[in-house]
C-alpha atoms as one frame of an Amber mdcrd trajectory, in Angstrom:
protein
  -2.430  -0.532  33.817  -0.020  -1.492  31.048  -0.696  -0.112  27.563   0.649
  -1.494  24.294   0.753   0.546  21.097   1.898  -0.485  17.627   3.632   2.235
  15.601   3.745   1.698  11.870   6.178   4.328  10.598   9.456   5.900  11.609
   7.890   9.343  11.942   5.275   7.919  14.354   8.134   6.493  16.395   9.965
   9.812  16.399   6.890  11.841  17.341   5.800   9.462  20.099   9.311   9.203
  21.511   9.618  12.997  21.599   6.364  13.211  23.586   7.608  10.671  26.116
  10.989  12.350  26.346   9.445  15.566  27.627   8.225  13.794  30.773  11.152
  11.403  31.233  14.009  11.695  33.701  16.211   9.084  31.997  16.568   7.382
  28.638  18.460   4.184  27.775  19.091   3.307  24.122  20.577   0.207  22.491
  20.682   0.385  18.689  22.598  -1.055  15.778  23.306   2.386  14.324  23.413
   5.890  15.816  23.813   8.918  13.560  23.773  12.675  14.039  20.730  13.055
  11.774  18.614  11.637  14.603  18.943  14.991  16.384  16.723  16.513  13.690
  13.858  14.351  14.959  14.813  14.143  18.642  16.490  16.931  20.609  18.625
  14.738  22.826  21.200  17.487  23.334  18.719  20.023  24.694  17.004  17.333
  26.759  20.240  16.088  28.356  21.341  19.631  29.190  18.373  19.894  31.546
  19.942  17.418  33.956  18.482  14.174  32.627  20.374  10.889  32.290  21.126
   9.257  28.951  22.846   5.921  28.351  23.545   4.863  24.764  25.166   1.749
  23.319  25.524   1.517  19.532  26.995  -1.060  17.179  29.885  -0.782  14.750
  28.653  -3.226  12.077  29.098  -1.773   8.560  30.606   1.355  10.171  27.220
   3.086  10.112  27.430   4.585  13.591  28.782   8.137  13.623  31.211   8.667
  16.470  30.763  12.446  16.252  27.277  11.972  17.689  28.566   9.921  20.595
  31.327  12.417  21.307  28.859  15.301  21.242  26.506  13.553  23.649  29.288
  12.415  25.977  30.297  16.006  26.502  27.037  16.589  28.361  26.547  15.872
  32.087  24.646  12.683  32.816  25.428  11.046  29.456  27.329   7.774  28.987
  28.041   6.195  25.587  29.525   2.815  24.705  30.299   0.920  21.519  29.285
  -2.735  21.023  31.611  -4.899  18.905  30.389  -8.015  17.080  33.277 -10.497
  17.279  31.512 -13.825  16.818  29.840 -13.251  13.448  26.470 -12.323  14.962
  25.292  -8.838  14.002  24.349  -6.374  16.757  20.785  -5.389  15.818  18.783
  -4.257  18.868  16.435  -1.299  18.605  15.502  -0.756  22.229  14.559   2.509
  23.964  13.666   2.575  27.692  12.396   5.750  29.407  11.804   6.323  33.100
   8.993   8.704  34.041   7.791   9.731  37.489   5.494   6.726  37.939   5.831
   4.616  34.812   8.388   3.067  32.491   8.136   3.178  28.693   9.856   0.705
  26.385  10.058   0.869  22.606  11.058  -2.305  20.780  11.167  -2.560  17.001
  13.080  -1.633  13.900  14.015   2.056  14.323  17.680   2.894  14.770  18.799
   6.193  16.279  18.990   7.844  12.856  17.003  10.414  10.922  15.594   7.611
   8.812  14.628   5.494  11.803  12.826   8.363  13.544  11.404  10.291  10.589
  11.619   8.650   7.168  11.825   4.860   7.184   9.000   2.382   6.869   9.454
   0.862  10.326   7.358  -0.972  12.908   7.817  -0.473  16.634   5.931  -1.495
  19.747   5.496   0.979  22.620   4.794  -0.439  26.084   4.030   1.732  29.130
   3.214   0.663  32.657   4.537   0.023  36.133   8.303  -0.664  36.128   7.659
  -3.861  38.063   5.627  -5.354  35.207   7.509  -8.374  33.885   8.229  -7.211
  30.334   9.020  -3.637  31.342  11.384  -4.906  34.020  12.939  -7.244  31.465
  13.408  -4.437  28.927  15.688  -2.602  31.355  17.544  -5.798  32.243  18.199
  -6.489  28.556  19.505  -2.953  28.054  21.857  -3.230  31.027  23.082  -6.595
  29.771  23.963  -5.023  26.408  25.404  -1.787  27.835  27.683  -3.601  30.312
  28.490  -6.538  28.016  32.074  -7.782  27.685  31.786  -6.803  24.015  30.869
  -3.195  24.813  33.401  -0.550  25.756  33.682   3.217  26.141  35.045   5.320
  23.306  38.810   5.691  23.160  41.039   7.853  20.989  42.870   4.799  19.624
  39.690   2.977  18.629  38.173   6.135  17.174  41.162   6.713  14.876  41.084
   3.122  13.636  37.314   3.201  13.189  37.341   6.433  11.201  40.023   5.040
   8.879  38.031   1.880   8.184  34.807   3.869   7.854  36.413   6.112   5.208
  37.752   3.082   3.335  34.320   1.441   3.279  32.594   4.598   2.055  35.207
   5.002  -0.650  34.661   1.412  -1.773  30.886   1.838  -1.825  31.240   4.977
  -3.922  32.967   2.872  -6.585  30.905  -0.311  -6.336  28.052  -0.695  -6.908
  28.406   1.866  -9.685  26.379   4.903  -8.469  25.065   5.686 -11.954  23.796
   2.134 -12.371  22.171   2.252  -8.949  20.499   5.546  -9.853  19.240   4.104
 -13.133  17.822   1.060 -11.341  15.990   3.192  -8.770  14.561   5.333 -11.562
  13.411   2.274 -13.502  11.720   0.780 -10.437   9.947   4.065  -9.701   8.629
   4.271 -13.265   7.360   0.683 -13.092   5.480   1.533  -9.902   4.053   4.615
 -11.594   2.968   2.551 -14.589   1.223   0.021 -12.354  -0.535   2.655 -10.237
  -1.697   4.431 -13.397  -3.695   1.273 -14.185  -4.669   0.146 -10.697  -5.450
   3.356  -8.797  -9.007   4.567  -8.287  -8.186   8.089  -9.494  -5.339   9.921
 -11.214  -4.648  13.628 -10.749  -3.189  16.769 -12.259  -1.928  19.030  -9.476
  -1.725  22.623 -10.686   0.841  24.603  -8.674   2.859  27.785  -8.868   6.669
  27.549  -8.987   6.843  28.624  -5.321   4.315  26.031  -4.256   6.057  23.349
  -6.317   9.328  24.027  -4.508   7.574  23.801  -1.122   5.871  20.543  -2.080
   9.076  18.913  -3.278  11.043  20.080  -0.239   8.502  18.587   2.186   7.410
  15.701  -0.064   3.823  16.700   0.715   0.918  18.388  -1.074  -1.553  20.626
   0.747  -5.010  22.148   0.465  -6.820  24.777   2.513  -9.738  22.515   3.445
  -9.541  19.060   4.946 -12.194  17.663   2.615 -10.128  18.734  -0.393  -7.039
  16.811   0.668  -9.035  13.726   1.643 -10.222  13.257  -1.929  -6.693  12.173
  -2.826  -6.275   8.510  -1.935  -3.265   6.377  -0.991  -1.581   4.909  -4.047
  -3.129   7.420  -6.433  -0.592   8.843  -8.930  -0.415  12.435 -10.106   1.494
  14.929 -12.220   2.618  18.376 -11.130   1.681  20.996 -13.737   3.715  24.109
 -12.874   2.222  27.429 -13.936   4.117  30.461 -15.160   6.983  30.360 -17.703
   7.091  26.934 -19.307   3.603  26.016 -18.062   3.954  22.291 -18.070   4.646
  18.938 -16.459   7.568  18.826 -14.054   7.212  15.745 -11.861   5.223  12.567
 -11.347   4.400  11.292  -7.870   2.164   8.995  -5.859   0.310   9.716  -2.611
   1.189   7.599   0.436  -0.030   7.635   4.029  -2.971   9.355   5.663  -3.978
  13.056   5.573  -2.528  15.196   8.346  -2.417  18.821   9.436   0.745  20.907
   9.486   0.472  24.384  10.965   4.041  25.401  10.135   4.140  29.001   8.803
   5.409  27.881   5.397   2.219  25.923   4.801  -0.190  28.701   5.755   0.712
  31.307   3.156  -1.579  32.553   0.391   0.196  30.470  -2.245  -2.262  27.995
  -3.792  -0.752  24.609  -2.915   0.466  25.372   0.599  -2.635  24.643   2.651
  -2.253  23.235   6.182  -4.069  19.963   5.375  -1.513  17.748   3.662  -0.651
  14.330   2.249   2.793  12.834   1.817   3.883  11.580  -1.587   6.817   9.755
  -3.133   8.476  11.040  -6.288   8.244   8.744  -9.308  10.337  11.022 -11.502
  11.292  14.681 -11.918  12.340  16.622 -15.013  14.941  19.381 -14.932  12.495
  21.643 -16.772   8.824  21.507 -17.674   7.398  19.974 -20.829   4.248  21.545
 -22.233   1.048  19.838 -21.126  -1.310  21.323 -23.690   0.090  19.762 -26.913
   0.042  16.316 -25.306  -3.636  16.484 -24.412  -4.782  18.503 -27.397  -4.098
  15.537 -29.676  -6.878  13.709 -27.798  -9.366  16.563 -28.386  -9.838  17.250
 -32.078 -12.167  20.180 -32.629 -11.926  21.459 -29.049 -12.554  25.207 -28.500
  -9.480  27.380 -28.895  -9.225  28.282 -25.209 -10.211  24.913 -23.717  -6.854
  24.467 -21.984  -7.146  27.676 -19.947 -10.122  26.302 -18.071  -8.567  22.853
 -17.872  -5.630  24.011 -15.727  -7.291  26.597 -13.512  -7.182  24.198 -10.573
  -6.025  20.731  -9.540  -8.370  17.959 -10.636  -8.701  14.273 -11.483  -7.690
  13.000 -14.914  -9.220  10.364 -17.122  -7.188   7.199 -17.693  -6.619   8.275
 -21.314  -5.324  11.730 -20.373  -3.082  10.332 -17.650  -1.614   7.678 -19.938
  -0.845  10.259 -22.623   0.918  12.461 -20.080   2.762   9.495 -18.575   4.066
   8.342 -21.951   5.315  11.829 -22.833   6.824  12.270 -19.377   8.704   8.945
 -19.552  10.107   9.846 -22.993  11.331  13.221 -21.756  12.847  11.681 -18.645
  14.677   9.070 -20.745  16.027  11.819 -23.024  17.335  13.771 -20.018  19.002
  10.670 -18.571  20.648   9.862 -21.921  21.933  13.422 -22.212  23.418  13.259
 -18.703  25.151   9.954 -19.445  26.576  11.329 -22.681  27.917  14.390 -20.858
  29.890  12.317 -18.347
């Protein structure tokens, strides 16, 4: 029986492909771009060393493919790599993965290249099909791969081509580093992120203050995820809901603004099971709206909204992560945006 599965994110593609790889005897890949970062999501080197067969054809458009990856793979038994050249103005954009198991064939068709982004980070859609190799579409998937791999426009790596390619690749990267102007690009990305944060501050169901220790903050930012010890606690944070990180200890203030994305998940990695407050195994991914180089004090911002409040009101306010009122969140957002703009101006002036 043939099964069809729609994958809605690069990390789903990477995880599902890794599962299939464990039971596969061969893998055929045709992609626009192949980069070494893909090995962080998919251990093709270790897999190929166990006597499996791998055939890979990758494109050269925009010089995105990294030949070091192809050279590394080609040094393994059972691996063949080829480069596809677009000579007629049509871009080479397949994202096709075909795996042979003992009794079934699996084909992935979609938008994930063989890159770290395509298999772990990017917003990407892919279709996974598994069934008897004689099924029409599964048979056709392998025929399409073979057509691309053995095309007149595809050829094995050569030292002469590699030298020319690396020269042109370096020239392109040098040009891109000058134009578009990196500082302008950075400013645009920051402006877009703040506009998204401003919109979510109005539209989201809830807004949050996440109270974390410096150690937990570093873990959260490194993994782009926030965790709690109980599943019910992490599920109260919804997709699209914005938040601020209030970091405890010296400084005791706002450090970053973010927004939750995706569904809750469990991560049993040792780093997320320590006693530190924000490192629970139940987690949610987030995107960073903005980050300050150092904290700004949270208390003075909110105290202006609480005339006559008890002297120690703030101590209880930041004992744990909690939801914020629209008024509190807007006051924090306005102060955060001002501080971020001041930091950006100072950096521009220092250049």
